[in-house]
PDB file of C-alpha atoms in Angstrom:
ATOM      1  CA  MET A   1      -1.313  12.444 -17.626  1.00  0.00           C
ATOM      2  CA  ILE A   2      -1.022  10.275 -13.619  1.00  0.00           C
ATOM      3  CA  GLU A   3      -3.923   9.674 -11.780  1.00  0.00           C
ATOM      4  CA  ILE A   4      -3.753   9.303  -7.680  1.00  0.00           C
ATOM      5  CA  CYS A   5      -6.443   7.769  -5.120  1.00  0.00           C
ATOM      6  CA  ALA A   6      -6.584   6.893  -1.569  1.00  0.00           C
ATOM      7  CA  LEU A   7      -8.120   4.017  -1.227  1.00  0.00           C
ATOM      8  CA  ALA A   8      -7.832   3.887   2.136  1.00  0.00           C
ATOM      9  CA  SER A   9      -6.010   6.327   4.995  1.00  0.00           C
ATOM     10  CA  GLY A  10      -6.174   6.224   8.604  1.00  0.00           C
ATOM     11  CA  SER A  11      -4.308   3.636  11.606  1.00  0.00           C
ATOM     12  CA  ASN A  12      -7.152   1.568  10.848  1.00  0.00           C
ATOM     13  CA  GLY A  13      -5.608   0.513   6.921  1.00  0.00           C
ATOM     14  CA  ASN A  14      -3.772   2.425   4.096  1.00  0.00           C
ATOM     15  CA  CYS A  15      -4.064   2.020   0.258  1.00  0.00           C
ATOM     16  CA  TYR A  16      -2.479   4.404  -2.046  1.00  0.00           C
ATOM     17  CA  TYR A  17      -3.056   4.399  -6.017  1.00  0.00           C
ATOM     18  CA  ILE A  18      -0.494   5.968  -8.064  1.00  0.00           C
ATOM     19  CA  GLY A  19      -1.212   5.712 -12.557  1.00  0.00           C
ATOM     20  CA  ASN A  20      -0.771   6.329 -15.953  1.00  0.00           C
ATOM     21  CA  GLU A  21      -2.711   5.599 -18.770  1.00  0.00           C
ATOM     22  CA  HIS A  22      -1.477   2.566 -19.134  1.00  0.00           C
ATOM     23  CA  ASP A  23       0.652   1.132 -15.932  1.00  0.00           C
ATOM     24  CA  ALA A  24      -0.272   2.018 -11.657  1.00  0.00           C
ATOM     25  CA  VAL A  25       1.703   0.646  -8.774  1.00  0.00           C
ATOM     26  CA  LEU A  26      -0.432   0.562  -5.172  1.00  0.00           C
ATOM     27  CA  VAL A  27       1.441   1.560  -2.132  1.00  0.00           C
ATOM     28  CA  ASP A  28       1.093  -0.724   0.763  1.00  0.00           C
ATOM     29  CA  ALA A  29      -2.307  -3.232   1.537  1.00  0.00           C
ATOM     30  CA  GLY A  30      -3.473  -2.604   4.778  1.00  0.00           C
ATOM     31  CA  ILE A  31      -6.857  -3.671   3.894  1.00  0.00           C
ATOM     32  CA  SER A  32      -8.735  -6.433   2.244  1.00  0.00           C
ATOM     33  CA  THR A  33      -8.290  -7.478  -0.926  1.00  0.00           C
ATOM     34  CA  LYS A  34     -12.375  -7.774  -1.377  1.00  0.00           C
ATOM     35  CA  LYS A  35     -12.399  -3.471  -0.110  1.00  0.00           C
ATOM     36  CA  ILE A  36      -9.269  -2.418  -2.517  1.00  0.00           C
ATOM     37  CA  LEU A  37     -10.978  -4.042  -5.335  1.00  0.00           C
ATOM     38  CA  LEU A  38     -14.236  -3.025  -4.605  1.00  0.00           C
ATOM     39  CA  ARG A  39     -12.935   0.606  -3.906  1.00  0.00           C
ATOM     40  CA  MET A  40     -10.665   0.790  -7.003  1.00  0.00           C
ATOM     41  CA  ASP A  41     -13.997  -0.402  -9.202  1.00  0.00           C
ATOM     42  CA  GLU A  42     -16.337   2.198  -7.590  1.00  0.00           C
ATOM     43  CA  ALA A  43     -13.110   5.085  -8.826  1.00  0.00           C
ATOM     44  CA  GLY A  44     -12.871   4.145 -11.982  1.00  0.00           C
ATOM     45  CA  LEU A  45      -9.596   2.915 -11.507  1.00  0.00           C
ATOM     46  CA  GLN A  46      -8.616  -0.471 -13.437  1.00  0.00           C
ATOM     47  CA  ALA A  47      -6.992  -3.312 -11.617  1.00  0.00           C
ATOM     48  CA  SER A  48      -5.127  -4.416 -14.739  1.00  0.00           C
ATOM     49  CA  LYS A  49      -2.983  -1.797 -14.769  1.00  0.00           C
ATOM     50  CA  ILE A  50      -1.537  -2.596 -11.446  1.00  0.00           C
ATOM     51  CA  ARG A  51       2.314  -4.048 -11.842  1.00  0.00           C
ATOM     52  CA  GLY A  52       3.126  -3.735  -8.375  1.00  0.00           C
ATOM     53  CA  ILE A  53       2.398  -2.937  -4.616  1.00  0.00           C
ATOM     54  CA  PHE A  54       5.427  -1.855  -2.514  1.00  0.00           C
ATOM     55  CA  ILE A  55       5.374  -2.419   0.932  1.00  0.00           C
ATOM     56  CA  SER A  56       6.545   0.623   3.223  1.00  0.00           C
ATOM     57  CA  HIS A  57       6.961  -0.901   6.929  1.00  0.00           C
ATOM     58  CA  GLU A  58       5.167  -4.070   7.763  1.00  0.00           C
ATOM     59  CA  HIS A  59       2.837  -3.153  10.339  1.00  0.00           C
ATOM     60  CA  SER A  60      -0.774  -5.038   9.673  1.00  0.00           C
ATOM     61  CA  ASP A  61      -2.514  -1.420   8.692  1.00  0.00           C
ATOM     62  CA  HIS A  62      -0.380  -1.488   5.789  1.00  0.00           C
ATOM     63  CA  VAL A  63      -0.018  -5.292   4.971  1.00  0.00           C
ATOM     64  CA  HIS A  64      -3.466  -7.051   5.712  1.00  0.00           C
ATOM     65  CA  GLY A  65      -4.213  -7.727   2.509  1.00  0.00           C
ATOM     66  CA  VAL A  66      -1.604  -8.149   0.383  1.00  0.00           C
ATOM     67  CA  ARG A  67      -0.037 -11.549   0.207  1.00  0.00           C
ATOM     68  CA  VAL A  68      -4.198 -12.110  -0.724  1.00  0.00           C
ATOM     69  CA  LEU A  69      -4.081  -9.052  -3.487  1.00  0.00           C
ATOM     70  CA  SER A  70      -0.379 -10.367  -4.841  1.00  0.00           C
ATOM     71  CA  LYS A  71      -1.895 -13.492  -5.814  1.00  0.00           C
ATOM     72  CA  ARG A  72      -4.922 -12.464  -6.841  1.00  0.00           C
ATOM     73  CA  LEU A  73      -3.577  -9.697  -9.249  1.00  0.00           C
ATOM     74  CA  GLY A  74      -0.596 -12.035 -10.584  1.00  0.00           C
ATOM     75  CA  VAL A  75       1.901  -8.886  -9.603  1.00  0.00           C
ATOM     76  CA  PRO A  76       4.493  -9.180  -7.113  1.00  0.00           C
ATOM     77  CA  ALA A  77       4.851  -7.621  -4.012  1.00  0.00           C
ATOM     78  CA  TRP A  78       7.350  -5.387  -3.426  1.00  0.00           C
ATOM     79  CA  PHE A  79       9.741  -5.821   0.400  1.00  0.00           C
ATOM     80  CA  THR A  80      13.436  -4.832   1.955  1.00  0.00           C
ATOM     81  CA  GLN A  81      14.259  -7.576   3.231  1.00  0.00           C
ATOM     82  CA  ARG A  82      14.806  -6.503   6.366  1.00  0.00           C
ATOM     83  CA  THR A  83      10.623  -5.798   5.975  1.00  0.00           C
ATOM     84  CA  LEU A  84       9.917  -9.088   4.153  1.00  0.00           C
ATOM     85  CA  ASP A  85      11.874 -10.591   7.133  1.00  0.00           C
ATOM     86  CA  ALA A  86       9.851  -9.246   9.569  1.00  0.00           C
ATOM     87  CA  LEU A  87       6.837 -10.292   8.275  1.00  0.00           C
ATOM     88  CA  LYS A  88       7.263 -13.801   9.063  1.00  0.00           C
ATOM     89  CA  PHE A  89       4.502 -14.878   6.329  1.00  0.00           C
ATOM     90  CA  GLY A  90       5.806 -18.028   6.614  1.00  0.00           C
ATOM     91  CA  GLU A  91       3.976 -19.175   3.172  1.00  0.00           C
ATOM     92  CA  SER A  92       5.590 -16.151   1.150  1.00  0.00           C
ATOM     93  CA  PRO A  93       3.759 -14.778  -1.136  1.00  0.00           C
ATOM     94  CA  GLU A  94       3.734 -16.197  -4.720  1.00  0.00           C
ATOM     95  CA  LEU A  95       5.673 -13.251  -6.384  1.00  0.00           C
ATOM     96  CA  ILE A  96       8.187 -11.242  -4.116  1.00  0.00           C
ATOM     97  CA  GLN A  97      10.371  -8.910  -5.126  1.00  0.00           C
ATOM     98  CA  LEU A  98      12.791  -6.948  -3.634  1.00  0.00           C
ATOM     99  CA  PHE A  99      13.673  -2.703  -3.121  1.00  0.00           C
ATOM    100  CA  THR A 100      16.490  -1.689  -1.033  1.00  0.00           C
ATOM    101  CA  PRO A 101      16.196   2.242   0.420  1.00  0.00           C
ATOM    102  CA  ASP A 102      17.520   4.991  -2.105  1.00  0.00           C
ATOM    103  CA  LYS A 103      17.272   2.772  -5.419  1.00  0.00           C
ATOM    104  CA  ALA A 104      15.149   3.851  -8.132  1.00  0.00           C
ATOM    105  CA  VAL A 105      12.641   0.833  -9.289  1.00  0.00           C
ATOM    106  CA  LYS A 106      11.348   1.245 -12.662  1.00  0.00           C
ATOM    107  CA  ILE A 107       8.298  -0.633 -13.414  1.00  0.00           C
ATOM    108  CA  GLY A 108       6.564  -0.309 -16.629  1.00  0.00           C
ATOM    109  CA  SER A 109       6.871   3.839 -17.088  1.00  0.00           C
ATOM    110  CA  ILE A 110       6.698   4.246 -13.693  1.00  0.00           C
ATOM    111  CA  THR A 111       9.754   5.433 -11.258  1.00  0.00           C
ATOM    112  CA  ILE A 112       9.484   4.328  -7.380  1.00  0.00           C
ATOM    113  CA  HIS A 113      12.193   6.041  -5.807  1.00  0.00           C
ATOM    114  CA  PRO A 114      12.561   4.439  -1.792  1.00  0.00           C
ATOM    115  CA  PHE A 115      14.391   6.006   1.103  1.00  0.00           C
ATOM    116  CA  LEU A 116      13.898   5.444   4.408  1.00  0.00           C
ATOM    117  CA  LYS A 117      12.215   7.128   7.403  1.00  0.00           C
ATOM    118  CA  ASN A 118      12.196   7.011  11.160  1.00  0.00           C
ATOM    119  CA  HIS A 119       9.465   4.077  11.987  1.00  0.00           C
ATOM    120  CA  ASP A 120       9.434   2.132  15.157  1.00  0.00           C
ATOM    121  CA  ALA A 121       9.474  -0.943  12.113  1.00  0.00           C
ATOM    122  CA  ALA A 122      12.243  -2.849  10.945  1.00  0.00           C
ATOM    123  CA  GLU A 123      13.329  -0.545   8.061  1.00  0.00           C
ATOM    124  CA  PRO A 124      10.240   1.531   7.271  1.00  0.00           C
ATOM    125  CA  CYS A 125      10.231   3.557   3.713  1.00  0.00           C
ATOM    126  CA  SER A 126       8.725   6.159   2.097  1.00  0.00           C
ATOM    127  CA  PHE A 127       7.835   6.114  -1.367  1.00  0.00           C
ATOM    128  CA  ARG A 128       8.222   9.661  -4.013  1.00  0.00           C
ATOM    129  CA  ILE A 129       6.972   8.246  -7.214  1.00  0.00           C
ATOM    130  CA  GLU A 130       7.475   9.825 -10.751  1.00  0.00           C
ATOM    131  CA  HIS A 131       6.160   9.551 -14.050  1.00  0.00           C
ATOM    132  CA  ASP A 132       6.327  12.002 -17.321  1.00  0.00           C
ATOM    133  CA  GLY A 133       8.280  14.796 -14.760  1.00  0.00           C
ATOM    134  CA  TRP A 134       5.183  14.501 -11.786  1.00  0.00           C
ATOM    135  CA  HIS A 135       6.103  13.436  -8.497  1.00  0.00           C
ATOM    136  CA  ILE A 136       3.799  11.523  -6.254  1.00  0.00           C
ATOM    137  CA  GLY A 137       5.077  11.309  -2.447  1.00  0.00           C
ATOM    138  CA  VAL A 138       3.802   8.816  -0.252  1.00  0.00           C
ATOM    139  CA  PHE A 139       4.975  10.077   3.140  1.00  0.00           C
ATOM    140  CA  THR A 140       3.091   8.777   6.007  1.00  0.00           C
ATOM    141  CA  ASP A 141       4.426   7.374   9.618  1.00  0.00           C
ATOM    142  CA  ILE A 142       7.080   9.551  10.231  1.00  0.00           C
ATOM    143  CA  GLY A 143       8.104  10.090  13.699  1.00  0.00           C
ATOM    144  CA  GLU A 144       9.808  13.361  12.307  1.00  0.00           C
ATOM    145  CA  ALA A 145      10.962  15.483   8.788  1.00  0.00           C
ATOM    146  CA  CYS A 146      14.079  13.853   8.014  1.00  0.00           C
ATOM    147  CA  PRO A 147      16.434  15.122   6.032  1.00  0.00           C
ATOM    148  CA  LYS A 148      14.845  12.567   3.348  1.00  0.00           C
ATOM    149  CA  VAL A 149      11.846  13.489   3.505  1.00  0.00           C
ATOM    150  CA  ILE A 150      12.541  17.176   3.275  1.00  0.00           C
ATOM    151  CA  HIS A 151      15.114  16.333   0.065  1.00  0.00           C
ATOM    152  CA  HIS A 152      12.369  14.441  -1.606  1.00  0.00           C
ATOM    153  CA  LEU A 153       9.641  17.096  -0.600  1.00  0.00           C
ATOM    154  CA  ARG A 154      10.512  19.517  -2.751  1.00  0.00           C
ATOM    155  CA  LYS A 155      10.344  16.911  -5.687  1.00  0.00           C
ATOM    156  CA  CYS A 156       6.410  16.848  -5.723  1.00  0.00           C
ATOM    157  CA  HIS A 157       3.478  17.963  -7.449  1.00  0.00           C
ATOM    158  CA  ALA A 158       1.313  16.141  -5.509  1.00  0.00           C
ATOM    159  CA  LEU A 159       1.672  14.381  -1.786  1.00  0.00           C
ATOM    160  CA  PHE A 160       0.085  11.990   0.734  1.00  0.00           C
ATOM    161  CA  LEU A 161       1.175  13.780   3.868  1.00  0.00           C
ATOM    162  CA  GLU A 162       0.901  11.918   7.598  1.00  0.00           C
ATOM    163  CA  THR A 163      -1.792  13.886   9.862  1.00  0.00           C
ATOM    164  CA  ASN A 164      -2.039  11.108  11.997  1.00  0.00           C
ATOM    165  CA  TYR A 165      -2.836  13.111  15.510  1.00  0.00           C
ATOM    166  CA  ASP A 166      -4.040  16.100  17.505  1.00  0.00           C
ATOM    167  CA  THR A 167      -1.425  17.356  20.197  1.00  0.00           C
ATOM    168  CA  LYS A 168      -4.230  18.496  22.620  1.00  0.00           C
ATOM    169  CA  MET A 169      -5.939  14.750  22.000  1.00  0.00           C
ATOM    170  CA  LEU A 170      -3.393  12.254  22.191  1.00  0.00           C
ATOM    171  CA  TRP A 171      -2.174  13.417  25.436  1.00  0.00           C
ATOM    172  CA  ASP A 172      -5.878  14.349  26.784  1.00  0.00           C
ATOM    173  CA  GLY A 173      -6.743  10.670  25.769  1.00  0.00           C
ATOM    174  CA  GLY A 174      -7.602   7.152  27.028  1.00  0.00           C
ATOM    175  CA  TYR A 175      -3.963   5.957  25.706  1.00  0.00           C
ATOM    176  CA  PRO A 176      -1.711   4.503  28.292  1.00  0.00           C
ATOM    177  CA  TYR A 177       1.764   6.603  28.560  1.00  0.00           C
ATOM    178  CA  HIS A 178       3.767   4.602  27.309  1.00  0.00           C
ATOM    179  CA  LEU A 179       1.501   5.034  23.756  1.00  0.00           C
ATOM    180  CA  LYS A 180       1.238   8.321  24.027  1.00  0.00           C
ATOM    181  CA  SER A 181       4.837   8.342  24.453  1.00  0.00           C
ATOM    182  CA  ARG A 182       5.184   6.066  21.171  1.00  0.00           C
ATOM    183  CA  VAL A 183       3.228   7.695  19.073  1.00  0.00           C
ATOM    184  CA  ALA A 184       4.945  11.452  19.878  1.00  0.00           C
ATOM    185  CA  SER A 185       8.350  10.043  19.449  1.00  0.00           C
ATOM    186  CA  SER A 186      10.747  10.942  16.689  1.00  0.00           C
ATOM    187  CA  VAL A 187       9.669   6.720  15.518  1.00  0.00           C
ATOM    188  CA  GLY A 188       6.324   7.534  15.951  1.00  0.00           C
ATOM    189  CA  HIS A 189       4.193   9.556  14.104  1.00  0.00           C
ATOM    190  CA  LEU A 190       3.412  13.227  12.795  1.00  0.00           C
ATOM    191  CA  SER A 191       1.017  15.640  14.523  1.00  0.00           C
ATOM    192  CA  ASN A 192      -0.891  17.950  12.540  1.00  0.00           C
ATOM    193  CA  ASP A 193       1.067  20.592  13.821  1.00  0.00           C
ATOM    194  CA  GLN A 194       3.877  19.219  13.018  1.00  0.00           C
ATOM    195  CA  ALA A 195       2.726  18.478   9.061  1.00  0.00           C
ATOM    196  CA  PHE A 196       1.838  21.661   8.586  1.00  0.00           C
ATOM    197  CA  GLU A 197       5.334  23.049   9.818  1.00  0.00           C
ATOM    198  CA  LEU A 198       7.015  20.618   7.536  1.00  0.00           C
ATOM    199  CA  ILE A 199       5.315  21.671   3.732  1.00  0.00           C
ATOM    200  CA  ARG A 200       5.469  25.368   4.974  1.00  0.00           C
ATOM    201  CA  ASP A 201       9.129  25.367   5.389  1.00  0.00           C
ATOM    202  CA  HIS A 202      10.157  23.222   3.239  1.00  0.00           C
ATOM    203  CA  ALA A 203       7.116  22.816   0.028  1.00  0.00           C
ATOM    204  CA  GLY A 204       8.953  23.303  -3.250  1.00  0.00           C
ATOM    205  CA  PRO A 205       7.851  25.545  -5.916  1.00  0.00           C
ATOM    206  CA  GLU A 206       5.370  22.521  -7.575  1.00  0.00           C
ATOM    207  CA  LEU A 207       3.666  21.076  -5.054  1.00  0.00           C
ATOM    208  CA  VAL A 208      -0.497  22.115  -5.613  1.00  0.00           C
ATOM    209  CA  HIS A 209      -2.274  19.094  -4.065  1.00  0.00           C
ATOM    210  CA  VAL A 210      -1.729  17.860  -0.519  1.00  0.00           C
ATOM    211  CA  PHE A 211      -3.865  14.986   1.013  1.00  0.00           C
ATOM    212  CA  LEU A 212      -3.969  14.644   4.782  1.00  0.00           C
ATOM    213  CA  SER A 213      -3.244  11.745   5.492  1.00  0.00           C
ATOM    214  CA  HIS A 214      -3.188   8.223   8.315  1.00  0.00           C
ATOM    215  CA  LEU A 215      -5.278  10.070  10.397  1.00  0.00           C
ATOM    216  CA  SER A 216      -5.871   8.237  14.341  1.00  0.00           C
ATOM    217  CA  GLY A 217      -9.363   6.935  14.838  1.00  0.00           C
ATOM    218  CA  GLU A 218      -8.886   7.857  18.662  1.00  0.00           C
ATOM    219  CA  ASN A 219      -6.352  11.130  18.676  1.00  0.00           C
ATOM    220  CA  ASN A 220      -7.075  13.208  15.441  1.00  0.00           C
ATOM    221  CA  ARG A 221     -10.574  14.881  14.029  1.00  0.00           C
ATOM    222  CA  PRO A 222     -10.691  15.312  10.299  1.00  0.00           C
ATOM    223  CA  GLU A 223     -12.052  18.830  10.706  1.00  0.00           C
ATOM    224  CA  ILE A 224      -9.376  19.451  13.409  1.00  0.00           C
ATOM    225  CA  ALA A 225      -6.718  18.624  11.192  1.00  0.00           C
ATOM    226  CA  GLU A 226      -8.323  20.314   8.547  1.00  0.00           C
ATOM    227  CA  GLU A 227      -7.882  23.799  10.297  1.00  0.00           C
ATOM    228  CA  CYS A 228      -4.522  23.060  11.056  1.00  0.00           C
ATOM    229  CA  PHE A 229      -3.764  24.092   7.502  1.00  0.00           C
ATOM    230  CA  LYS A 230      -6.277  26.675   6.536  1.00  0.00           C
ATOM    231  CA  SER A 231      -3.436  29.234   6.649  1.00  0.00           C
ATOM    232  CA  LEU A 232      -1.892  27.312   3.438  1.00  0.00           C
ATOM    233  CA  ALA A 233      -5.137  27.350   1.384  1.00  0.00           C
ATOM    234  CA  ASP A 234      -3.723  30.183  -0.663  1.00  0.00           C
ATOM    235  CA  ARG A 235      -0.790  28.256  -1.601  1.00  0.00           C
ATOM    236  CA  PHE A 236      -1.519  24.449  -1.540  1.00  0.00           C
ATOM    237  CA  ASN A 237      -5.247  22.251  -2.120  1.00  0.00           C
ATOM    238  CA  VAL A 238      -5.714  20.874   0.961  1.00  0.00           C
ATOM    239  CA  GLN A 239      -7.641  17.678   0.890  1.00  0.00           C
ATOM    240  CA  LEU A 240      -9.036  15.339   3.523  1.00  0.00           C
ATOM    241  CA  THR A 241      -8.700  11.416   2.728  1.00  0.00           C
ATOM    242  CA  SER A 242     -10.420   8.856   4.457  1.00  0.00           C
ATOM    243  CA  ARG A 243     -10.096   5.801   7.001  1.00  0.00           C
ATOM    244  CA  HIS A 244     -14.111   4.456   5.723  1.00  0.00           C
ATOM    245  CA  THR A 245     -13.652   5.233   1.740  1.00  0.00           C
ATOM    246  CA  PHE A 246     -11.817   6.191  -1.380  1.00  0.00           C
ATOM    247  CA  SER A 247     -10.962   9.571  -1.950  1.00  0.00           C
ATOM    248  CA  PRO A 248     -11.723  11.303  -4.748  1.00  0.00           C
ATOM    249  CA  LEU A 249      -9.932  10.722  -8.181  1.00  0.00           C
ATOM    250  CA  CYS A 250      -6.828  13.492  -8.098  1.00  0.00           C
ATOM    251  CA  ARG A 251      -4.995  13.886 -12.060  1.00  0.00           C
ATOM    252  CA  LEU A 252      -2.160  15.745 -13.215  1.00  0.00           C
ATOM    253  CA  ARG A 253      -1.920  16.777 -16.249  1.00  0.00           C
TER     254      ARG A 253
END
């Protein structure tokens, strides 16, 4: 059995829970420790199971709460060396571990497979998390679907997949041109259409649950993202995550 939950997902903060009966990990801690622990409690998740916090990259919506959360729980925060260097914490978190892209890390009964992705950060990584034959992907902040993303996607049973922006909303919106170009670039974010094409064309036979994740508050709307994936409803259980609260707990058995 494995349980997954987006405690926060959006351009204003991200935190994803993956765990089983005994062990759990978080991917990113982009909201406050208070909110993370409150949402875990409301979702019926036990913070005492958490064995580590894996940080995808140094942007604030992924690291805002990591220093305090690591100390509060007494568990390591895991970074690549270049991500840690980019953060310039000064006083580093009390517990720090380093991981290397493409080298698996085993924590308790959970195996974390980190791999590089295309994003404008020092050493950005996505993660495929494995337990007892189940594979969960956390694929956000992806400028484009590179071969590594496709390789790991094909193994997944469930997936937190970036649907950051609607193309029309982005280009018609109020962002300055340079920021629009950055979001839509190969080191920016996935649009609804790009995410749709990725799972339509490359999902493996085991994929069941797709959680639309990391939606922009300015350049997307939940109903627009959902509509984009409507034609895949016969293949996948497609659900939205939220910028404001935790998503419904999903259990795979």
